CSV table of C-alpha atoms in Angstrom, one decimal:
chain,number,residue,atom,x,y,z
A,1134,MET,CA,0.0,-0.1,0.0
A,1135,GLY,CA,2.4,2.5,0.9
A,1136,LYS,CA,4.6,1.3,-2.4
A,1137,THR,CA,1.6,2.2,-4.4
A,1138,LYS,CA,1.1,5.4,-3.0
A,1139,GLU,CA,4.8,6.4,-3.5
A,1140,THR,CA,5.0,4.8,-7.3
A,1141,ASN,CA,1.5,7.2,-7.7
A,1142,LYS,CA,3.9,10.4,-6.3
A,1143,LYS,CA,6.7,9.6,-8.4
A,1144,ARG,CA,4.4,9.5,-11.9
A,1145,GLY,CA,2.3,13.0,-10.9
A,1146,GLY,CA,5.6,14.6,-10.3
A,1147,LEU,CA,6.8,13.5,-14.0
A,1148,ARG,CA,3.9,14.6,-15.6
A,1149,ASN,CA,4.4,18.1,-14.1
A,1150,SER,CA,8.1,18.4,-15.4
A,1151,ASN,CA,8.7,20.5,-18.1
A,1152,ALA,CA,11.0,17.7,-19.5
A,1153,PHE,CA,8.1,15.4,-19.6
A,1154,TRP,CA,6.0,17.7,-22.1
A,1155,ILE,CA,8.7,18.7,-24.0
A,1156,VAL,CA,8.9,15.3,-25.2
A,1157,VAL,CA,5.7,14.6,-26.0
A,1158,SER,CA,5.6,17.6,-28.4
A,1159,LEU,CA,8.7,16.1,-29.8
A,1160,VAL,CA,6.6,13.2,-30.5
A,1161,ILE,CA,3.4,15.0,-31.5
A,1162,ALA,CA,5.8,17.3,-34.3
A,1163,VAL,CA,7.0,13.9,-35.4
A,1164,ILE,CA,4.1,12.2,-36.0
A,1165,VAL,CA,2.6,15.3,-37.8
A,1166,TRP,CA,5.7,16.0,-40.2
A,1167,VAL,CA,5.6,12.0,-40.9
A,1168,TYR,CA,2.3,12.0,-42.0
A,1169,TYR,CA,2.3,15.4,-43.9
A,1170,THR,CA,5.7,14.7,-45.9
A,1171,SER,CA,3.7,11.5,-46.9
A,1172,ASN,CA,0.6,13.1,-47.7
A,1173,TYR,CA,1.8,16.3,-49.4
A,1174,SER,CA,5.2,15.2,-50.9
A,1175,SER,CA,3.5,12.4,-52.6
A,1176,ALA,CA,2.7,12.3,-56.6
A,1177,ILE,CA,-0.7,12.5,-57.3
A,1178,THR,CA,-2.3,12.8,-60.8
A,1179,ARG,CA,-5.5,15.4,-61.3
A,1180,THR,CA,-7.6,16.1,-64.5
A,1181,PHE,CA,-8.6,19.6,-64.7
A,1182,TYR,CA,-11.5,20.5,-67.3
A,1183,GLY,CA,-12.3,23.8,-69.0
A,1184,VAL,CA,-9.0,25.0,-69.3
A,1185,GLU,CA,-9.2,28.6,-71.0
A,1186,VAL,CA,-7.2,28.5,-74.3
A,1187,THR,CA,-5.7,32.0,-74.7
A,1188,TYR,CA,-3.0,33.9,-77.0
A,1189,SER,CA,0.0,35.1,-77.4
A,1190,GLY,CA,1.2,37.9,-79.8
A,1191,GLU,CA,-2.3,38.4,-81.3
A,1192,ASP,CA,-2.1,42.0,-81.1
A,1193,THR,CA,1.4,41.9,-83.1
A,1194,MET,CA,-0.6,39.8,-85.2
A,1195,ARG,CA,-3.0,42.0,-86.3
A,1196,ASP,CA,-0.7,45.7,-85.9
A,1197,SER,CA,1.7,44.1,-88.2
A,1198,LEU,CA,0.1,41.8,-90.8
A,1199,SER,CA,-3.6,42.7,-90.6
A,1200,LEU,CA,-4.7,39.2,-89.6
A,1201,ILE,CA,-7.2,38.3,-87.0
A,1202,ILE,CA,-8.2,35.2,-85.2
A,1203,SER,CA,-12.2,34.6,-87.1
A,1204,GLU,CA,-12.7,31.1,-85.7
A,1205,GLU,CA,-11.6,28.9,-82.7
A,1206,GLU,CA,-12.7,25.0,-82.8
A,1207,ASN,CA,-11.5,25.2,-79.4
A,1208,THR,CA,-12.0,27.6,-76.3
A,1209,THR,CA,-11.3,25.2,-73.6
A,1210,VAL,CA,-9.0,22.3,-73.4
A,1211,THR,CA,-8.9,19.2,-70.5
A,1212,VAL,CA,-5.2,18.3,-69.2
A,1213,THR,CA,-4.4,15.7,-66.7
A,1214,LEU,CA,-1.7,16.5,-64.6
A,1215,SER,CA,1.0,14.7,-62.1
A,1216,GLY,CA,2.7,16.4,-59.3
A,1217,SER,CA,3.2,16.6,-55.7
A,1218,ARG,CA,-0.4,16.8,-53.6
A,1219,ARG,CA,1.0,20.0,-52.2
A,1220,GLU,CA,1.4,21.8,-55.7
A,1221,LEU,CA,-1.9,20.2,-57.4
A,1222,GLY,CA,-3.5,21.1,-54.6
A,1223,LYS,CA,-3.1,24.7,-55.6
A,1224,LEU,CA,-4.3,24.7,-58.6
A,1225,THR,CA,-8.4,24.7,-59.9
A,1226,SER,CA,-9.0,25.1,-63.5
A,1227,SER,CA,-9.4,28.8,-63.9
A,1228,ASP,CA,-6.0,28.9,-62.7
A,1229,LEU,CA,-4.4,27.5,-65.6
A,1230,LYS,CA,-4.2,28.6,-69.1
A,1231,ALA,CA,-3.8,27.1,-72.4
A,1232,VAL,CA,-1.4,29.7,-74.6
A,1233,VAL,CA,-1.3,29.7,-78.3
A,1234,ASN,CA,2.0,31.5,-79.4
A,1235,LEU,CA,1.0,33.0,-83.0
A,1236,SER,CA,4.4,34.2,-83.9
A,1237,SER,CA,4.8,31.7,-86.5
A,1238,VAL,CA,1.5,32.6,-88.1
A,1239,THR,CA,2.2,34.8,-91.5
A,1240,ARG,CA,-0.8,34.5,-93.6
A,1241,ALA,CA,-4.5,34.0,-93.3
A,1242,GLY,CA,-5.9,30.0,-93.3
A,1243,TYR,CA,-6.7,27.3,-91.3
A,1244,ARG,CA,-4.1,26.3,-88.5
A,1245,THR,CA,-3.6,23.5,-86.2
A,1246,MET,CA,-1.7,25.1,-83.5
A,1247,ALA,CA,0.0,23.4,-80.0
A,1248,TYR,CA,-0.3,25.4,-76.9
A,1249,THR,CA,2.1,25.3,-73.6
A,1250,LEU,CA,0.7,25.5,-70.1
A,1251,SER,CA,0.8,28.6,-68.5
A,1252,TYR,CA,0.7,28.3,-64.2
A,1253,PRO,CA,0.0,31.1,-61.6
A,1254,SER,CA,3.2,32.4,-60.0
A,1255,SER,CA,2.0,30.7,-56.9
A,1256,VAL,CA,2.9,27.3,-58.6
A,1257,ASN,CA,6.6,25.6,-58.8
A,1258,SER,CA,5.8,24.0,-62.2
A,1259,SER,CA,9.0,22.5,-62.3
A,1260,ASN,CA,7.7,19.8,-59.8
A,1261,ILE,CA,4.5,19.7,-62.4
A,1262,GLU,CA,4.1,17.3,-65.5
A,1263,VAL,CA,2.0,16.7,-68.3
A,1264,VAL,CA,0.0,13.3,-68.3
A,1265,SER,CA,-2.0,14.4,-71.2
A,1266,GLN,CA,-4.0,16.9,-73.2
A,1267,SER,CA,-7.6,16.7,-75.0
A,1268,PRO,CA,-7.2,17.8,-77.6
A,1269,GLN,CA,-3.4,17.9,-78.3
A,1270,THR,CA,-3.8,21.0,-80.7
A,1271,VAL,CA,-6.1,23.6,-81.2
A,1272,GLY,CA,-7.8,24.6,-84.5
A,1273,LEU,CA,-8.0,28.4,-85.7
A,1274,GLN,CA,-9.1,30.1,-88.8
A,1275,ILE,CA,-7.1,33.3,-89.5
A,1276,SER,CA,-8.6,35.6,-91.6
A,1277,LYS,CA,-7.3,38.8,-93.5
A,1278,LEU,CA,-8.7,41.8,-91.6
A,1279,ALA,CA,-10.6,44.3,-94.3
A,1280,THR,CA,-12.4,47.6,-93.8
A,1281,LYS,CA,-16.5,48.2,-95.1
A,1282,VAL,CA,-18.6,51.2,-95.3
A,1283,VAL,CA,-22.0,49.6,-95.1
A,1284,GLU,CA,-25.1,52.1,-95.3
A,1285,PHE,CA,-28.4,52.1,-93.2
A,1286,THR,CA,-31.7,50.8,-94.2
A,1287,GLY,CA,-35.0,50.7,-92.5
A,1288,SER,CA,-38.2,49.1,-91.7
A,1289,PHE,CA,-41.4,50.2,-89.8
A,1290,VAL,CA,-43.3,47.4,-88.1
A,1291,GLY,CA,-45.5,49.5,-85.9
A,1292,THR,CA,-48.7,51.3,-86.5
A,1293,VAL,CA,-49.9,54.4,-87.8
A,1294,ALA,CA,-52.9,56.6,-86.9
A,1295,ASP,CA,-55.8,56.9,-89.4
A,1296,GLY,CA,-55.3,59.0,-92.6
A,1297,TYR,CA,-51.7,58.9,-92.1
A,1298,ALA,CA,-48.7,56.6,-93.6
A,1299,ILE,CA,-45.1,55.5,-93.3
A,1300,ASP,CA,-42.6,54.6,-96.3
A,1301,SER,CA,-39.6,53.0,-94.7
A,1302,ASP,CA,-37.6,54.1,-98.3
A,1303,LEU,CA,-38.0,57.6,-97.0
A,1304,MET,CA,-36.3,57.3,-93.6
A,1305,THR,CA,-33.1,59.3,-93.3
A,1306,PHE,CA,-30.0,57.8,-90.9
A,1307,ASP,CA,-27.5,60.0,-88.9
A,1308,PRO,CA,-24.7,59.2,-89.8
A,1309,SER,CA,-25.5,57.2,-93.1
A,1310,TYR,CA,-23.5,54.4,-93.1
A,1311,VAL,CA,-21.0,52.6,-90.6
A,1312,THR,CA,-17.5,51.7,-91.1
A,1313,VAL,CA,-16.6,47.8,-90.4
A,1314,ILE,CA,-13.5,46.2,-89.4
A,1315,GLY,CA,-13.3,42.5,-89.7
A,1316,PRO,CA,-12.6,39.4,-91.0
A,1317,GLU,CA,-12.7,39.6,-95.0
A,1318,GLU,CA,-15.1,36.6,-95.5
A,1319,GLU,CA,-17.4,37.7,-92.9
A,1320,LEU,CA,-17.4,41.4,-94.5
A,1321,GLU,CA,-18.5,40.1,-98.0
A,1322,GLN,CA,-21.7,38.9,-96.5
A,1323,ILE,CA,-23.0,42.2,-95.8
A,1324,ALA,CA,-25.4,44.1,-97.5
A,1325,ALA,CA,-26.5,46.4,-95.0
A,1326,ALA,CA,-26.9,47.9,-91.6
A,1327,GLN,CA,-30.9,47.3,-91.0
A,1328,VAL,CA,-32.7,49.4,-88.2
A,1329,ILE,CA,-36.1,48.0,-87.2
A,1330,VAL,CA,-38.5,50.7,-85.8
A,1331,ASP,CA,-41.2,49.7,-84.0
A,1332,ARG,CA,-43.8,52.9,-82.7
A,1333,ASP,CA,-47.6,52.4,-82.2
A,1334,ASP,CA,-50.4,54.9,-83.6
A,1335,VAL,CA,-48.0,57.4,-85.1
A,1336,SER,CA,-49.1,60.8,-86.5
A,1337,THR,CA,-46.1,62.8,-87.0
A,1338,THR,CA,-42.7,63.1,-88.2
A,1339,PHE,CA,-40.3,61.5,-85.5
A,1340,SER,CA,-36.5,60.8,-84.7
A,1341,VAL,CA,-35.1,58.1,-82.5
A,1342,ALA,CA,-32.1,56.6,-81.8
A,1343,ALA,CA,-32.1,52.8,-82.7
A,1344,ASN,CA,-30.0,49.9,-82.9
A,1345,TYR,CA,-29.1,47.6,-86.0
A,1346,THR,CA,-28.3,44.3,-87.3
A,1347,PHE,CA,-26.4,43.3,-90.0
A,1348,VAL,CA,-28.0,41.6,-92.8
A,1349,ASN,CA,-27.0,39.6,-95.9
A,1350,SER,CA,-28.6,40.2,-99.4
A,1351,ASP,CA,-31.6,38.2,-98.4
A,1352,GLY,CA,-32.2,40.5,-95.9
A,1353,GLU,CA,-31.0,37.8,-93.0
A,1354,ALA,CA,-29.7,39.1,-89.7
A,1355,LEU,CA,-26.0,37.7,-89.4
A,1356,SER,CA,-24.3,37.1,-86.0
A,1357,PHE,CA,-20.5,38.2,-85.7
A,1358,ASP,CA,-18.5,38.2,-82.6
A,1359,ASP,CA,-15.3,39.9,-84.3
A,1360,LEU,CA,-16.4,42.9,-85.6
A,1361,THR,CA,-15.5,46.4,-85.0
A,1362,VAL,CA,-17.7,49.2,-85.8
A,1363,ASP,CA,-17.1,52.9,-85.6
A,1364,THR,CA,-20.8,53.7,-84.2
A,1365,GLU,CA,-22.9,51.3,-82.1
A,1366,SER,CA,-26.2,53.0,-82.8
A,1367,VAL,CA,-28.0,55.6,-85.2
A,1368,THR,CA,-30.2,58.0,-84.9
A,1369,VAL,CA,-33.6,57.4,-87.3
A,1370,SER,CA,-35.9,60.1,-88.9
A,1371,VAL,CA,-39.1,58.3,-89.9
A,1372,PRO,CA,-41.3,60.6,-92.1
A,1373,VAL,CA,-44.8,60.6,-91.4
A,1374,SER,CA,-47.2,61.5,-94.2
A,1375,MET,CA,-50.9,62.6,-94.4
A,1376,VAL,CA,-53.0,60.0,-96.5
A,1377,LYS,CA,-56.2,62.1,-98.6
A,1378,THR,CA,-58.1,61.1,-101.5
A,1379,VAL,CA,-58.4,63.6,-103.7
A,1380,VAL,CA,-60.8,65.2,-106.9
A,1381,LEU,CA,-59.0,65.1,-110.2
A,1382,TYR,CA,-61.0,68.0,-112.1
A,1383,VAL,CA,-61.0,70.0,-115.2
A,1384,SER,CA,-61.5,73.7,-115.2
A,1385,LEU,CA,-63.5,75.1,-118.4
A,1386,VAL,CA,-63.9,78.8,-119.8
A,1387,ASP,CA,-67.0,79.6,-121.1
A,1388,GLY,CA,-66.8,80.8,-125.1
A,1389,GLY,CA,-67.7,80.0,-128.1
A,1390,GLY,CA,-71.7,79.7,-127.3
A,1391,ALA,CA,-71.0,76.9,-124.7
A,1392,THR,CA,-70.9,77.2,-120.9
A,1393,SER,CA,-70.2,74.3,-118.3
A,1394,ASP,CA,-74.2,73.6,-118.3
A,1395,ASN,CA,-73.8,72.7,-121.6
A,1396,VAL,CA,-70.7,70.0,-121.2
A,1397,ILE,CA,-70.7,66.8,-119.7
A,1398,LYS,CA,-67.3,65.8,-118.4
A,1399,THR,CA,-65.8,62.6,-117.7
A,1400,ILE,CA,-62.3,62.2,-116.2
A,1401,THR,CA,-61.0,59.0,-115.6
A,1402,PRO,CA,-60.2,57.9,-112.6
A,1403,THR,CA,-62.2,60.2,-110.9
A,1404,THR,CA,-60.3,60.5,-107.5
A,1405,ILE,CA,-56.6,59.5,-106.6
A,1406,THR,CA,-55.1,58.9,-103.3
A,1407,LEU,CA,-52.2,61.4,-101.8
A,1408,ALA,CA,-49.5,60.8,-99.5
A,1409,GLY,CA,-47.4,63.9,-98.4
A,1410,ASP,CA,-46.5,66.6,-95.5
A,1411,THR,CA,-49.5,67.4,-93.6
A,1412,ALA,CA,-48.9,70.8,-94.0
A,1413,THR,CA,-49.3,70.5,-97.9
A,1414,LEU,CA,-52.0,68.2,-98.3
A,1415,GLU,CA,-54.7,69.8,-95.5
A,1416,SER,CA,-55.5,72.3,-98.2
A,1417,ILE,CA,-55.7,70.0,-101.7
A,1418,ASN,CA,-58.9,68.9,-102.2
A,1419,THR,CA,-58.7,68.5,-105.7
A,1420,ILE,CA,-56.0,68.1,-108.2
A,1421,THR,CA,-56.6,70.4,-111.6
A,1422,LEU,CA,-55.7,68.3,-114.6
A,1423,ALA,CA,-56.3,71.1,-117.2
A,1424,THR,CA,-57.7,74.6,-118.0
A,1425,ILE,CA,-60.0,74.2,-121.0
A,1426,ASP,CA,-61.4,76.8,-123.2
A,1427,LEU,CA,-64.4,75.9,-124.8
A,1428,SER,CA,-64.4,78.2,-127.2
A,1429,ASP,CA,-61.2,76.2,-128.9
A,1430,PHE,CA,-63.2,73.5,-129.4
A,1431,LEU,CA,-66.2,72.3,-131.9
A,1432,SER,CA,-65.8,68.9,-130.4
A,1433,PHE,CA,-63.4,67.5,-127.7
A,1434,PRO,CA,-61.3,64.5,-128.3
A,1435,THR,CA,-60.7,62.1,-125.5
A,1436,THR,CA,-57.6,63.5,-124.2
A,1437,GLU,CA,-54.7,62.1,-121.6
A,1438,TYR,CA,-53.4,64.7,-119.3
A,1439,THR,CA,-50.5,64.2,-116.8
A,1440,ILE,CA,-51.4,64.7,-113.2
A,1441,VAL,CA,-48.7,67.2,-111.7
A,1442,LEU,CA,-48.4,67.0,-108.3
A,1443,PRO,CA,-47.4,69.7,-105.7
A,1444,ASP,CA,-43.9,69.1,-104.4
A,1445,GLY,CA,-43.4,66.7,-101.6
A,1446,VAL,CA,-46.4,65.1,-102.5
A,1447,GLU,CA,-46.6,61.4,-104.5
A,1448,CYS,CA,-49.5,59.5,-105.6
A,1449,ILE,CA,-49.5,56.2,-103.3
A,1450,SER,CA,-52.4,54.9,-105.8
A,1451,GLY,CA,-50.3,54.7,-108.1
A,1452,GLU,CA,-51.7,56.5,-111.1
A,1453,THR,CA,-49.6,59.1,-113.2
A,1454,THR,CA,-52.4,60.2,-115.8
A,1455,ALA,CA,-55.8,61.0,-116.3
A,1456,THR,CA,-58.2,60.9,-119.8
A,1457,VAL,CA,-60.7,63.5,-119.7
A,1458,SER,CA,-63.7,63.8,-122.3
A,1459,LEU,CA,-66.0,66.3,-122.9
A,1460,GLU,CA,-69.3,66.2,-124.8
A,1461,PHE,CA,-71.3,69.3,-125.3
A,1462,THR,CA,-75.2,69.2,-124.9
A,1463,GLY,CA,-78.1,71.6,-126.6
A,1464,LEU,CA,-75.7,72.8,-129.4
A,1465,GLU,CA,-75.4,73.2,-132.8
A,1466,SER,CA,-72.9,74.9,-135.2
A,1467,ALA,CA,-73.3,76.7,-138.6
A,1468,VAL,CA,-70.7,78.4,-140.8
A,1469,PHE,CA,-71.2,82.0,-142.2
A,1470,SER,CA,-69.2,84.1,-144.5
A,1471,VAL,CA,-68.3,87.3,-142.6
A,1472,THR,CA,-67.5,90.2,-144.7
A,1473,ASN,CA,-67.6,92.9,-141.9
A,1474,LEU,CA,-63.9,93.4,-141.2
A,1475,SER,CA,-62.2,96.0,-139.2
A,1476,TYR,CA,-59.8,97.0,-137.1
A,1477,ILE,CA,-58.9,99.2,-133.7
A,1478,ASN,CA,-56.1,100.8,-132.2
A,1479,LEU,CA,-54.1,101.5,-135.1
A,1480,PRO,CA,-50.7,103.3,-133.9
A,1481,GLU,CA,-50.0,106.8,-134.5
A,1482,GLY,CA,-48.5,107.9,-137.7
A,1483,TYR,CA,-49.3,104.7,-140.2
A,1484,THR,CA,-52.3,103.6,-142.2
A,1485,ALA,CA,-53.4,100.2,-142.9
A,1486,SER,CA,-55.6,98.1,-145.3
A,1487,ILE,CA,-57.5,95.2,-144.9
A,1488,LEU,CA,-56.5,92.5,-147.4
A,1489,THR,CA,-58.8,89.8,-146.7
A,1490,ALA,CA,-62.0,90.2,-148.2
A,1491,ASN,CA,-64.1,87.6,-146.4
A,1492,LEU,CA,-63.6,85.3,-143.6
A,1493,VAL,CA,-65.5,81.4,-142.9
A,1494,VAL,CA,-66.7,81.2,-139.2
A,1495,THR,CA,-68.0,79.0,-137.4
A,1496,ILE,CA,-70.6,79.8,-134.7
A,1497,ARG,CA,-72.4,77.8,-131.7
A,1498,ALA,CA,-75.7,78.3,-130.5
A,1499,SER,CA,-78.6,76.7,-129.4
A,1500,SER,CA,-80.9,75.6,-132.7
A,1501,ASP,CA,-83.3,78.5,-131.9
A,1502,THR,CA,-80.6,80.7,-131.4
A,1503,LEU,CA,-78.6,79.7,-134.3
A,1504,SER,CA,-81.5,79.9,-136.8
A,1505,GLN,CA,-81.6,83.8,-135.9
A,1506,ILE,CA,-78.6,84.6,-137.1
A,1507,SER,CA,-77.2,85.8,-140.4
A,1508,ALA,CA,-73.8,86.7,-141.7
A,1509,ASN,CA,-74.5,90.3,-141.0
A,1510,ASN,CA,-74.7,89.7,-137.4
A,1511,ILE,CA,-71.5,88.7,-137.2
A,1512,ARG,CA,-68.1,91.2,-137.2
A,1513,ALA,CA,-64.6,90.6,-137.0
A,1514,VAL,CA,-62.2,93.0,-135.4
A,1515,ALA,CA,-58.5,92.9,-135.4
A,1516,ASP,CA,-56.7,94.9,-132.4
A,1517,LEU,CA,-53.7,96.8,-134.1
A,1518,THR,CA,-52.3,97.9,-130.8
A,1519,ASP,CA,-48.3,97.9,-131.5
A,1520,VAL,CA,-48.3,95.9,-135.3
A,1521,THR,CA,-46.4,98.5,-137.3
A,1522,THR,CA,-45.9,96.1,-140.2
A,1523,THR,CA,-48.1,94.2,-142.7
A,1524,SER,CA,-49.0,90.9,-140.6
A,1525,ARG,CA,-51.2,88.1,-139.9
A,1526,VAL,CA,-53.4,90.0,-136.9
A,1527,PRO,CA,-55.5,87.8,-135.0
A,1528,VAL,CA,-59.5,89.0,-134.6
A,1529,THR,CA,-62.1,88.7,-132.2
A,1530,ILE,CA,-65.3,87.9,-133.5
A,1531,TYR,CA,-68.8,89.5,-132.3
A,1532,VAL,CA,-72.3,88.2,-132.5
A,1533,ASP,CA,-74.4,91.4,-132.5
A,1534,GLY,CA,-77.7,90.6,-130.8
A,1535,PHE,CA,-77.0,87.3,-129.6
A,1536,ASP,CA,-75.0,87.2,-126.2
A,1537,ASP,CA,-75.8,83.2,-126.0
A,1538,ALA,CA,-74.0,82.9,-129.6
A,1539,GLY,CA,-69.9,82.7,-130.1
A,1540,ALA,CA,-67.2,81.5,-132.3
A,1541,VAL,CA,-65.7,78.2,-132.4
A,1542,GLY,CA,-61.9,78.5,-133.1
A,1543,ASP,CA,-59.2,81.1,-134.0
A,1544,TYR,CA,-59.3,83.4,-136.7
A,1545,ILE,CA,-56.9,86.0,-138.6
A,1546,ILE,CA,-56.8,88.5,-141.2
A,1547,TYR,CA,-53.8,90.1,-143.2
A,1548,ILE,CA,-53.3,93.5,-143.0
A,1549,GLN,CA,-51.5,96.3,-144.8
A,1550,ILE,CA,-49.5,98.8,-142.6
A,1551,ALA,CA,-47.7,101.5,-144.1
A,1552,GLU,CA,-46.1,105.0,-142.5
A,1553,GLU,CA,-48.4,107.6,-143.8
A,1554,GLU,CA,-46.6,110.3,-146.0
A,1555,VAL,CA,-45.9,113.2,-144.8
A,1556,ASP,CA,-46.5,116.4,-147.2
A,1557,ASP,CA,-43.3,118.8,-147.4
A,1558,GLN,CA,-44.8,122.4,-148.3
A,1559,SER,CA,-41.5,123.9,-147.7
């Protein structure tokens, strides 16, 4: 019993001594070191997926040779590495880079190129071995860098208010074109830079900043990732036009015994549809095709006239000409030989002599009036204002006593004009 107490006393003293705990600490440290070196210094193998492919010398290739990478077959690779647990344990896939050196590239074309792995500075790459790479090379399409000026084109896909219209062909753009830099084979596919404007219930011209899409000659959208442009957006001005249906009109001048009441007028088409500036179209209800003097025609032939529109207005119904026919009703005509020929307004210092003996004149009126007219009622008068030489002079036909009768056509008489002889009595 006493011996046991003595033994325990000795053990308690040993545990409480510094030497005991120093020995224990050393033993633990040795165990930890053995575990660490056996686990973290031992060689292991790890596979890294999705390692990004990057390029060395890309800027130099672009600046000195005007070459760029237009297509990449591989943007990531998979690599298997062998090394100490300590080194590989520091790595993730995002820490690694598969670097392609482009210094050997001198021309455009397809290339397969090897790559090397790049490690972060915190890793001792000399203790790492590449076991496998998949793929072992990457495919690149190297293209010649080119520049192209592409014009903007527009399309309106919204809605307009009643009575208004939009013509996409009349859109304007600021700037009017975009300069594009990129692979030559891609630029060859671009036909236009298309802007699509979508607005509802528009009734006035408006401008809007818009993005655009490159399209080919068939209007199909193109998508390229490696193009450089000098503008990302464009200001589009969209002209909104008023749409209005107007009547075609012919102005008639009474004459030759006829008034508009004696005429059946036919115009084909009777109306056309116009589009244009609101301020211009608001005041337009008719388009006058012609002014017709009824005294010029005994019968009027069907005549085609060009439809003349105000500036800034177009005919969206498509007509460019219209035909006009006039039918005289309730009138008859007769021919008379007129001998009552005279003149007025002879210039001072001149004499005149009418050379024409008689003038054949067509008179038109109602049948009742025409039956009362004789040649004695008709006279032809020439106005000699400013006429100082023998001439063919137009005459005005008067039918005295019959206001509802008149001559049809134009008439002239010959008049001899000479200076007066001056008597010299000195």
